[in-house]
XYZ file of C-alpha atoms in Angstrom:
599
model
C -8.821 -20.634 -22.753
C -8.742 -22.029 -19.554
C -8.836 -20.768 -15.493
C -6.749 -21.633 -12.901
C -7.547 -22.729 -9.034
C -9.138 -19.224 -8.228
C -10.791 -18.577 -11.458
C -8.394 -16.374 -13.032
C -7.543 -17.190 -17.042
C -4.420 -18.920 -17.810
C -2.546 -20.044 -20.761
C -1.368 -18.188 -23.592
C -3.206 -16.065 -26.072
C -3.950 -16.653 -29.249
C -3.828 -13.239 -31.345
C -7.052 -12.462 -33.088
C -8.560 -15.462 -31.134
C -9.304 -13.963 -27.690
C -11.297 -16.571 -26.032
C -14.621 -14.531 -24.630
C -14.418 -15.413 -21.528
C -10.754 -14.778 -21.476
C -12.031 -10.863 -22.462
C -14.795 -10.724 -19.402
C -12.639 -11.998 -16.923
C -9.436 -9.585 -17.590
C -11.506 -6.581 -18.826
C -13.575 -6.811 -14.780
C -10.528 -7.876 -12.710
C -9.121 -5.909 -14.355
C -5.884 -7.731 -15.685
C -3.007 -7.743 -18.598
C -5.018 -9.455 -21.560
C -1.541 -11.030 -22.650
C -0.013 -12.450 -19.367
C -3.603 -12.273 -16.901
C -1.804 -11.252 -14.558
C -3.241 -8.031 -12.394
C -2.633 -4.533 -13.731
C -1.303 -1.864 -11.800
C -4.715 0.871 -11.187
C -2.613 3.573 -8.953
C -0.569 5.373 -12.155
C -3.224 4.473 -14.597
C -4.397 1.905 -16.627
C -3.106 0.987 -20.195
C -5.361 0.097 -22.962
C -4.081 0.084 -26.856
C -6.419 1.211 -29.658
C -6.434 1.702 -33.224
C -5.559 4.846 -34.058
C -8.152 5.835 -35.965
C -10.338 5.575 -32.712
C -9.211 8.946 -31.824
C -11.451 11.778 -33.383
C -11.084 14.536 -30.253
C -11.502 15.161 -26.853
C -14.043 13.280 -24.764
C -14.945 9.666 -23.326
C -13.644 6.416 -25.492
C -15.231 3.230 -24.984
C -13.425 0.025 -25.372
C -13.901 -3.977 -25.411
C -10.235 -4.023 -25.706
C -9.058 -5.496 -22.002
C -5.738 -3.682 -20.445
C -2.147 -4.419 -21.070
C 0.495 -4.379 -18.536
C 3.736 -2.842 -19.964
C 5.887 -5.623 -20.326
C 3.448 -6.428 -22.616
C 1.934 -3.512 -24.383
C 5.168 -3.710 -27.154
C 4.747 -7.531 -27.589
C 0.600 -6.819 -28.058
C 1.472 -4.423 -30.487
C 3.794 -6.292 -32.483
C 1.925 -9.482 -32.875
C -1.776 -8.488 -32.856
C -2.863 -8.236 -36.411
C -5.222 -5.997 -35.744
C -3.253 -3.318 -34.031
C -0.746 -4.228 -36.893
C -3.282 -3.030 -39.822
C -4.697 -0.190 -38.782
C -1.520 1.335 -36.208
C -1.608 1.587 -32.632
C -2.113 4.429 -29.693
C -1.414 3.800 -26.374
C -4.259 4.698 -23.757
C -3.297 5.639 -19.503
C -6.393 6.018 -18.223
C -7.240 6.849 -14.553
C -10.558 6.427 -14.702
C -12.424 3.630 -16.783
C -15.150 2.346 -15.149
C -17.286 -0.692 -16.925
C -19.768 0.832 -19.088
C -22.093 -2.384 -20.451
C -21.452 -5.569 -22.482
C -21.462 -6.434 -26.095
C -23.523 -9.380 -27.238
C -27.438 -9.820 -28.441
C -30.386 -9.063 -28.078
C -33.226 -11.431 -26.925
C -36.959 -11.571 -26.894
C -39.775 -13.782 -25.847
C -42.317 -15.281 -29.064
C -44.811 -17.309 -29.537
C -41.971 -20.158 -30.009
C -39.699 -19.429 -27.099
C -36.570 -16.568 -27.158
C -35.318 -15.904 -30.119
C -32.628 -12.658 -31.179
C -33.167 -9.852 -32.787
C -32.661 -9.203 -36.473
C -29.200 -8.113 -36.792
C -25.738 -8.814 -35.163
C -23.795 -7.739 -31.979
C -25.052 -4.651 -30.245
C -23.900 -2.504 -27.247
C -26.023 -2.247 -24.089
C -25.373 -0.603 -20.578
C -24.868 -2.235 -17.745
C -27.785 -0.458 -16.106
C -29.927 -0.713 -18.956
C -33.781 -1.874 -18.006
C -33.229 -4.902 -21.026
C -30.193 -6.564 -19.653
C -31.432 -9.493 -18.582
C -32.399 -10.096 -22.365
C -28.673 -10.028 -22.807
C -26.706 -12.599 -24.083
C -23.089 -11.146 -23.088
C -20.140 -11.814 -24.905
C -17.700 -8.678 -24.160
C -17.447 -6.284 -21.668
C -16.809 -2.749 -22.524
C -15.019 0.363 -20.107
C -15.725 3.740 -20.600
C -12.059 5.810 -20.480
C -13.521 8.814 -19.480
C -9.980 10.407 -18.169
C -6.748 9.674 -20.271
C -3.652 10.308 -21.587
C -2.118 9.230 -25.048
C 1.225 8.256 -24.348
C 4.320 7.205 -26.757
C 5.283 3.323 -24.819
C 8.363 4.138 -25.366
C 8.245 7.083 -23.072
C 7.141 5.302 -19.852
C 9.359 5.044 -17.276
C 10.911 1.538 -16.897
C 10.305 -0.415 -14.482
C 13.602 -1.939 -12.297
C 12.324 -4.285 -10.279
C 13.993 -7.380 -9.689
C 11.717 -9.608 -10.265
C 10.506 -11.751 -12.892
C 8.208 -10.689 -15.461
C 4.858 -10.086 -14.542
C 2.411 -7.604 -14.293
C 2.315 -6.558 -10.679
C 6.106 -6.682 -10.602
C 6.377 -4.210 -14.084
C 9.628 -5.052 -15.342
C 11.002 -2.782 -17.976
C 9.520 -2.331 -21.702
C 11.354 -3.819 -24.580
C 12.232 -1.089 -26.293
C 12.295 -2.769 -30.124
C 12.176 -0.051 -32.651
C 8.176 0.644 -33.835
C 6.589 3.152 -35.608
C 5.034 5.966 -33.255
C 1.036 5.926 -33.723
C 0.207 9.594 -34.226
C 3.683 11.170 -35.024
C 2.793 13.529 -37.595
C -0.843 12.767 -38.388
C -2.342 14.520 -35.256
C -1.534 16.323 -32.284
C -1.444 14.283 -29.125
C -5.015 14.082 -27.556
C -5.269 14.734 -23.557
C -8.977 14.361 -22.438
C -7.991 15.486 -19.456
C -4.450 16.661 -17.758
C -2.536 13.987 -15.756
C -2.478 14.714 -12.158
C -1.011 10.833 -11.345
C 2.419 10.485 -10.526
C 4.563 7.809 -12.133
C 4.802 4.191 -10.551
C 8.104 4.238 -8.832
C 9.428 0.921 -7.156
C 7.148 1.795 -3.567
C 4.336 1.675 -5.926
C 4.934 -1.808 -7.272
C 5.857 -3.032 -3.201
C 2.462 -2.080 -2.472
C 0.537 -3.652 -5.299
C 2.044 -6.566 -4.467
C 1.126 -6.130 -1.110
C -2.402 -5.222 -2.211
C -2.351 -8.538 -4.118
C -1.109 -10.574 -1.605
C -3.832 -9.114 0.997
C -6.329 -10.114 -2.097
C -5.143 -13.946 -2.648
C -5.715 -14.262 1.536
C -9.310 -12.769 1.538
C -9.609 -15.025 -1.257
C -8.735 -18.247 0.377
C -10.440 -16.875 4.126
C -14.017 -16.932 1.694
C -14.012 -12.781 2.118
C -13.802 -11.660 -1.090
C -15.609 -13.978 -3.782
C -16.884 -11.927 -6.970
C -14.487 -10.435 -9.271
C -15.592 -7.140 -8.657
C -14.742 -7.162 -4.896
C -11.411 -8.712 -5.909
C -10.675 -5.533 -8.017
C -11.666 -3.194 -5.260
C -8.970 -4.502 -2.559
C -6.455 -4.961 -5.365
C -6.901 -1.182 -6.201
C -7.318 0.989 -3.058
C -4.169 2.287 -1.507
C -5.886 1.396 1.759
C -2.000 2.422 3.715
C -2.653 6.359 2.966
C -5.545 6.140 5.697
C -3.250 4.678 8.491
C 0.500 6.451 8.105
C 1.656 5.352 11.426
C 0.940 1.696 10.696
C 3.649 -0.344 8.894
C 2.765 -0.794 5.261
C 2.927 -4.890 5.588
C 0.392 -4.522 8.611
C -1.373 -2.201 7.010
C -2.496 -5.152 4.396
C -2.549 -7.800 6.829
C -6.243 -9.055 5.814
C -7.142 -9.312 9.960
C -5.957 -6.464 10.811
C -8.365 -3.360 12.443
C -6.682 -0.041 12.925
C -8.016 1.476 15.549
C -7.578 5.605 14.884
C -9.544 7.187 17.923
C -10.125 6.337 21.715
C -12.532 7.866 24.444
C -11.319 8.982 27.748
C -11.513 5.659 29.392
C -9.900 4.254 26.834
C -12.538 2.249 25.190
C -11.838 2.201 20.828
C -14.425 4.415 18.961
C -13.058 4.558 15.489
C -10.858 2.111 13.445
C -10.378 1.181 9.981
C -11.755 -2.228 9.787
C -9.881 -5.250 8.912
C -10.290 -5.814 5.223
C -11.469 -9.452 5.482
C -14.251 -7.594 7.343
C -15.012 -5.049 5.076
C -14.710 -7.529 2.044
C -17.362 -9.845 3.841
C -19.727 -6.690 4.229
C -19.233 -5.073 0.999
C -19.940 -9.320 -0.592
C -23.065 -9.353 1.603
C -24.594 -5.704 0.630
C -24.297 -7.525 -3.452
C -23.557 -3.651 -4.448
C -23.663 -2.999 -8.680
C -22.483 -0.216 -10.668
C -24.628 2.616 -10.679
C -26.155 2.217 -7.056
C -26.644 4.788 -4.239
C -25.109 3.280 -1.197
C -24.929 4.855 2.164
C -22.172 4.267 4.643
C -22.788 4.295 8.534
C -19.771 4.845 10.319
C -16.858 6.494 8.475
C -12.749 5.961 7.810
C -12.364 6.937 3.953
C -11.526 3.561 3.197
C -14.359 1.596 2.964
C -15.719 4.177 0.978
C -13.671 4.340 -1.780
C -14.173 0.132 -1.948
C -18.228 1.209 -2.081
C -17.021 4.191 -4.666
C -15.187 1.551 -6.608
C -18.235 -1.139 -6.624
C -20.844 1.368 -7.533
C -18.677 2.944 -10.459
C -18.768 6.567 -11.961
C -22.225 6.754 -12.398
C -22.717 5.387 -8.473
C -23.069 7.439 -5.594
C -21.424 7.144 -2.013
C -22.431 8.946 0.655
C -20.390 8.084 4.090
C -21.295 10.099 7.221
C -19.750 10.116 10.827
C -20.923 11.827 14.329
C -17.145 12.529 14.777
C -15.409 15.234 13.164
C -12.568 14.388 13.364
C -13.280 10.768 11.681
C -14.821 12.805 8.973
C -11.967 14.799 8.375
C -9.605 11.719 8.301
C -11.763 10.431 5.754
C -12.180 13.662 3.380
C -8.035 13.200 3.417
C -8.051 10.209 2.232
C -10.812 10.623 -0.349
C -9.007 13.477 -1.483
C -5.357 11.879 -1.507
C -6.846 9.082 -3.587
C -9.225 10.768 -5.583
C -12.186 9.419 -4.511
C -13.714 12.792 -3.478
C -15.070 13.477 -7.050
C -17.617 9.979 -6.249
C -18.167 9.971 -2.358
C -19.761 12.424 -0.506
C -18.577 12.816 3.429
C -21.372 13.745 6.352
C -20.642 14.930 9.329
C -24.006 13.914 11.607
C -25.533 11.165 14.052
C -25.969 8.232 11.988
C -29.260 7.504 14.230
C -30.703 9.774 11.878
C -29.383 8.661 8.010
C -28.340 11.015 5.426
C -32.340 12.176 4.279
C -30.534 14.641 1.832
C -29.419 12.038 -0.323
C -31.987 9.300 0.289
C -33.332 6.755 -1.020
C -30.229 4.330 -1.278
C -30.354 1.183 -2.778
C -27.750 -0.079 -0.030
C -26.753 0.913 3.117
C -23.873 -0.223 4.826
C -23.134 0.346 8.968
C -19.730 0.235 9.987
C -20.495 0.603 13.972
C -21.909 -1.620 16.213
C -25.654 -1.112 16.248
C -28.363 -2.593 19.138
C -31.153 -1.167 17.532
C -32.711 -0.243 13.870
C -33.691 3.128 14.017
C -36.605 3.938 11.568
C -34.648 6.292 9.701
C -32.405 3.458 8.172
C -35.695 1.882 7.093
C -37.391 4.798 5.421
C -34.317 5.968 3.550
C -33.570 2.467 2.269
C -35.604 1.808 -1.313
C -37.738 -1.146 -1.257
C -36.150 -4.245 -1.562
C -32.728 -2.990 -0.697
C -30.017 -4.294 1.153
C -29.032 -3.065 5.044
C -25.667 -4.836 6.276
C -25.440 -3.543 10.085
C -23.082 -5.234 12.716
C -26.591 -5.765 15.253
C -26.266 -6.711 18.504
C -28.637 -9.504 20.267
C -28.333 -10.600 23.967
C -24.379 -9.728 23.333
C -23.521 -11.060 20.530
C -22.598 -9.321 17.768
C -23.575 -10.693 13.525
C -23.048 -8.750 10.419
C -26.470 -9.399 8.721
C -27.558 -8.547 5.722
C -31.510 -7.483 5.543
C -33.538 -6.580 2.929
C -36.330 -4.522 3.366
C -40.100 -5.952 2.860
C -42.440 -3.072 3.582
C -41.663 -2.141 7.060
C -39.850 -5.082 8.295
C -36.543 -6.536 7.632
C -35.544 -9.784 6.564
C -32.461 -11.793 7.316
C -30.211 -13.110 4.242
C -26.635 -13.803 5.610
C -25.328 -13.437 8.600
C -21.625 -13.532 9.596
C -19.574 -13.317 12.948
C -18.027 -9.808 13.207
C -16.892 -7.109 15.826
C -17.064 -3.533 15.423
C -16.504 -0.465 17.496
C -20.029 1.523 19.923
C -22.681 3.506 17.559
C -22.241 6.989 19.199
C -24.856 9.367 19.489
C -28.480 8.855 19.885
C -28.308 5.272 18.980
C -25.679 4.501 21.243
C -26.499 1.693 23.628
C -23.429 0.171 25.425
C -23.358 -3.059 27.214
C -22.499 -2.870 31.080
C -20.387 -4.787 32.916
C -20.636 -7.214 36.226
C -17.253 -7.641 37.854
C -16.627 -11.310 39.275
C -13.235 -10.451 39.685
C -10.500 -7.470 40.070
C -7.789 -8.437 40.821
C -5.169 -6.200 38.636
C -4.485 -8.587 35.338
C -6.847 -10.797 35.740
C -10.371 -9.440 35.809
C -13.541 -11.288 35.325
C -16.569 -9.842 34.702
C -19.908 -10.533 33.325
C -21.441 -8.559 29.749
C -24.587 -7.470 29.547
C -26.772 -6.540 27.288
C -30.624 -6.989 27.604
C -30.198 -9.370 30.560
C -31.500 -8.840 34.168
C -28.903 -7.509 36.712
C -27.414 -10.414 38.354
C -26.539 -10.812 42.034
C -22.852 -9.594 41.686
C -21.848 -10.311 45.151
C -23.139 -13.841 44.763
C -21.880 -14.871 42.294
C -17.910 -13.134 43.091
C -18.751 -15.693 46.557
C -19.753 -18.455 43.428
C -16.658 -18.601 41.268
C -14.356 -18.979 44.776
C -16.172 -22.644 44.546
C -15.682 -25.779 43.268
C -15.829 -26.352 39.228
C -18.881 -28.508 38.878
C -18.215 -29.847 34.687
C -20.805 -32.057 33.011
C -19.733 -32.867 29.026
C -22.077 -33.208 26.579
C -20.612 -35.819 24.222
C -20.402 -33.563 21.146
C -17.487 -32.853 19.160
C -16.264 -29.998 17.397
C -13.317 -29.504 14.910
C -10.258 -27.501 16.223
C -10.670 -24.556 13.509
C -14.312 -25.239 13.616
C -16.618 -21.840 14.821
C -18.889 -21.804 17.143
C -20.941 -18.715 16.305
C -24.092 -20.454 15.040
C -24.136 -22.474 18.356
C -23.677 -19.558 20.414
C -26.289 -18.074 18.792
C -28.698 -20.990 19.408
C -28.213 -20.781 23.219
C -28.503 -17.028 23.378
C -31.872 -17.984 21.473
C -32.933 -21.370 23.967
C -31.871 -20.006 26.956
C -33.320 -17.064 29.191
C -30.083 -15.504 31.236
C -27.364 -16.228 28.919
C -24.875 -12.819 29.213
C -21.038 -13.176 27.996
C -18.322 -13.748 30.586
C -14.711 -12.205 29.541
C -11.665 -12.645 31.183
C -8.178 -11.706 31.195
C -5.440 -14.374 30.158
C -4.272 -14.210 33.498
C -7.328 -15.611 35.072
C -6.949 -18.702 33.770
C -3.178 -19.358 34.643
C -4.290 -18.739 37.748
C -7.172 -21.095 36.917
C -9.841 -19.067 38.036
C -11.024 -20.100 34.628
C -10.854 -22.779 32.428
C -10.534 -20.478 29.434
C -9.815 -16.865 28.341
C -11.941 -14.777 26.290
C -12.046 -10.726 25.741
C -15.182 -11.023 24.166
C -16.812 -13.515 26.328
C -18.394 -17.024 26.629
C -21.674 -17.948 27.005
C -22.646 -18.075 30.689
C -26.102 -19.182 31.612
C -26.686 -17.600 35.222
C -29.491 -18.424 37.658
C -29.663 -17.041 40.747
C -26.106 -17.270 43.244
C -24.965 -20.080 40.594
C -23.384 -19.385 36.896
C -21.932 -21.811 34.015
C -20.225 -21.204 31.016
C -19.509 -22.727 27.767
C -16.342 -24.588 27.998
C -14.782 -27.758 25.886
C -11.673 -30.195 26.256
C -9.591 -32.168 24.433
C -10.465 -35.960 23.354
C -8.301 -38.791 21.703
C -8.464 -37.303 18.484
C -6.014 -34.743 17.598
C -8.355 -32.445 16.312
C -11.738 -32.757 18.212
C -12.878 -31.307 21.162
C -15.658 -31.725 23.625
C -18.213 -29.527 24.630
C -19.494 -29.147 27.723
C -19.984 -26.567 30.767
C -18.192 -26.157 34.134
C -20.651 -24.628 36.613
C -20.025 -22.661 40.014
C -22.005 -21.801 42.800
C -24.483 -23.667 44.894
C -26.582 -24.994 41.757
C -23.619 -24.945 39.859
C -23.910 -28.734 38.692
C -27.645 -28.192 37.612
C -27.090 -24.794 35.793
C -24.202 -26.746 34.180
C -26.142 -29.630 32.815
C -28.927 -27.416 31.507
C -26.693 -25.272 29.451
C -24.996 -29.340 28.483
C -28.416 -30.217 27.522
C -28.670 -26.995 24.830
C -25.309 -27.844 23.356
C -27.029 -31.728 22.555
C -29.961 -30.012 21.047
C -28.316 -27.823 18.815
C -25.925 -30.126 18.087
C -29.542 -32.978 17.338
C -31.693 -30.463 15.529
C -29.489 -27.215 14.390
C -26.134 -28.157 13.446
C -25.626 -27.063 10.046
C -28.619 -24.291 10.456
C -28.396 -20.912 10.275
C -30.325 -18.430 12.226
C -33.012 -16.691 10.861
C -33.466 -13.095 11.508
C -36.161 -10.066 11.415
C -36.336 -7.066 12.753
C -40.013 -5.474 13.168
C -41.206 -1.763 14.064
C -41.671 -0.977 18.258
C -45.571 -1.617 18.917
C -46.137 -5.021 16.281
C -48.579 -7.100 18.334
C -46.945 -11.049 19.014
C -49.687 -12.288 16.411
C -47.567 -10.917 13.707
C -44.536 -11.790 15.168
C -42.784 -15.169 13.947
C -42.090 -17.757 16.666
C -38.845 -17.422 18.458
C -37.110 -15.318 20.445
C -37.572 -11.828 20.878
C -35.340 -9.406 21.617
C -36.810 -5.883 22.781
C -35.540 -2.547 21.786
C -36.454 1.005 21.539
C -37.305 1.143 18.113
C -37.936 -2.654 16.813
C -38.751 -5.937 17.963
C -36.099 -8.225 16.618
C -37.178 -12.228 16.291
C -34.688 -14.852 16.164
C -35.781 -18.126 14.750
C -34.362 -21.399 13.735
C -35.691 -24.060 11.085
């Protein structure tokens, strides 16, 4: 047994012999036990059995990982087991992991020691697992067919043999498990139509989505890995290609207000992957979703399993109904449970959750998402501070939150009563190439001043520190949001710049530290090295130089004390007196008082 670069097994199997870990791995991805390579989830999944596993009607559980179908005839020639006893053939489309075989520990007087006895079964949720030693995982088929492998359609691909590809089933001549012992046994009726060659071009699309969230760092654990590889995520967006569709940046935006600004999308799924990895959801959890689209939901409905729960709720009919469709289409209906209601307010109904997961930009906590989250559960909520916008994972401690991840993101307004937009100082209108300045909880700035400002000399002071071409600079625009008072964000068309209004173009914005009739903002240049750049600010205005050399000088701090730290985060309840406060800087809202502080 061995694994290859991204921790998938590899080599060949040994009948009789399957390596353990070889079983885990392809039994959670899950994959073909024979070739490792991914299974096809859409049409259902196929498992062989013994025959004599069959007594009736109802849920089978298995430690017996999946076949694809090239392979299922080859398995069931050359595994002695299968060869003893007979074979049937399993499609199930729904098998969600039920617990792990292994033993039993305890702690004595002389350290952990097993129980009397051999292997034994236990739950994934059970209250002993962590006196587990794991061997084997086992899935619960709780909806299946029993199908004849020679009956499955073939496959006509042309490609080469592999499981996402499907090529067709040898069709060498086998006894039938079954024929003339029993009736075939149908726990419940098929409702999945059969793979057809669109099917196969978008599980490999699905897979190639997966292998580029797994190289951007987005999706890490095996179980997230399944999740994209299995949701037809293209049924939510019919009017987008299917190729862009799986394109791992790409947001769909579904829904616009009447000035055009987006309110809904389907989020890109290296977002969603880098939520869903930073909520740490496991089977059997109640997880509520903030902001709907259907398919981030059926990801959630996927991590949390059949015995999970998934409630997703939207202000905006019409969202919700988009989603019900797809939950529907997909089947995911019978797990997640759509709202239609302000999100300010949670989903009481169903509370507590274990997780809950907001899909909307957010400026403040409201206490709602607090109460209705257990203790010691996981928020993940695109927050806002001074403009900037982190995906941060909290976990509640009483009535405070506290920071355990945060990552750069962008998301559409919260709507409703939590909606708090950021307004806008325009430096420039020219048609094209508009300049203006974002605002958040900043001061309103002297707008006509500083229009007269940016007509002025560039005043540039560099700060002598270096920064990789691909390298981000979220952490240190964080840090001078944090250092400095009057920091907004300063977008600007593309246009702008040709005209070199400014030195650089950003939709989002740069940090611009602004004092008075003077502004300067974040900029950086190349050096002699064909990958390193120089930070620095150009100022404007008739302070322009100073204001530039103070933001200069908070660039060399970071860059002294910070670089390499991460912000710390916590969000307190509206009224909590400065004593209890931790030191840094605080950010004032409606509902909370939210601290960020650095090591």
């Amino acid at each position: 047994m061995s694994l290859d670069a991204f921790g998938d097994p590899a080599g060949r199997p040994q009948w009789g012999l399957v390596h353990p870990l070889r079983q885990r791995v392809t039994m959670h991805l899950p994959r073909c036990q024979v070739c490792a390579e991914p299974v096809p989830c859409r049409g259902g999944v196929l498992f062989l059995e013994t025959a004599s596993r069959i007594e009736g009607p109802g849920p089978l559980r298995t430690a017996q990982p999946p076949v694809c179908r090239e392979h299922a005839r080859m398995a069931v020639e050359r595994c002695p087991r299968l060869g003893r006893h007979g074979y049937i053939a399993l499609r199930a489309t729904r098998c969600p992991l039920h617990g792990v075989i292994g033993t039993r520990y305890r702690c004595g007087e002389n350290g952990l020691r097993a129980f009397a006895g051999t292997e034994d079964t236990l739950p994934c949720n059970h209250p002993q697992i962590g006196w587990f030693l794991a061997l084997q995982l086992v899935r619960e088929l709780r909806e299946y067919d029993v199908v004849h492998l020679d009956d499955l359609a073939p496959w006509t691909t042309g490609s080469g043999p592999s499981c996402t590809s499907n090529p067709s089933i040898s069709r060498t001549p086998s006894a039938r498990a079954g024929e003339g012992d029993r009736p075939l046994v149908k726990n419940v009726p098929s409702t999945t139509p059969q793979n057809t060659d669109a099917d196969s071009a978008e599980q490999r699309l699905r897979d190639q989505m997966v292998q580029r969230l797994i190289e951007l760092g987005a999706a890490r654990s095996p179980r997230v890995v399944a999740a994209f590889r299995t949701v037809p995520r293209h049924l939510a967006t019919p009017d987008v290609p299917l190729e862009r569709a799986y394109d791992a940046e790409y947001a769909a935006v579904t829904k616009k207000d009447a000035t055009g600004v987006d309110i809904s999308s389907v989020s890109a799924p290296r977002v969603q992957a880098m939520q869903i990895e930073q909520a740490g959801i496991e089977p059997g959890m109640s997880v509520l979703e903030i902001g709907s689209g259907g398919v981030n939901a059926a990801y959630l409905a996927e991590m949390t399993g059949g015995e999970g729960r998934v409630v997703t709720m939207d202000i905006d009919g019409d969202v919700t109904r988009r989603a019900t469709d797809f939950l529907e289409t997909t089947g995911y209906d019978r797990t997640v449970t759509v709202v239609t209601a302000d999100g300010e307010l949670g989903a009481p109904e169903y509370a507590p959750y274990d997780r809950i997961v907001v899909t909307v930009q957010a400026a403040d906590i409201p206490p709602a998402w607090i109460s209705q989250l257990a203790a010691g559960g996981r928020l993940v909520v695109p927050l806002r501070m001074r403009g900037m916008t982190r995906s941060i994972a909290f976990v509640r401690d009483g009535t405070r939150l506290v920071s355990d991840g945060v990552e750069l993101c962008g998301f559409v307004p919260m709507q409703g009563a939590g909606e708090n937009r950021m307004r806008l100082a325009v430096l420039h209108d020219a048609a094209g190439e508009e300049i203006a300045l974002r605002l958040d909880d900043h001061p309103d700035p002297d707008t006509r001043a500083l229009r007269d400002a940016l007509s002025t000399p560039r005043a540039q002071t560099w700060s002598g520190v270096t920064v990789a071409g691909e390298e981000s600079l979220e952490h240190l625009d964080l840090w001078l949001a944090t250092a400095l008072d009057n920091l907004p964000l300063m977008a600007a068309k593309p246009a702008a710049r040709e005209r070199g209004l400014v030195a650089g173009a950003s939709p989002i914005g740069v940090p611009t530290l602004v004092d008075g009739a003077s502004f300067a903002y974040r900029a950086s240049r190349r050096t002699d090295h064909p990958d390193r750049f120089e930070l620095g600010a150009i100022g404007h205005g008739p302070q322009g130089k100073a204001v530039a050399e103070r933001l200069a000088a908070e660039i060399r701090a970071w860059d002294r004390d910070h670089r390499g730290h991460r912000a710390h985060i916590e969000v307190h309840p509206a009224g909590t007196p400065d004593s209890q406060l931790p030191s840094g800087r605080v950010i004032e809202r409606r509902h909370t008082r939210v601290v960020i502080s650095w090591p």
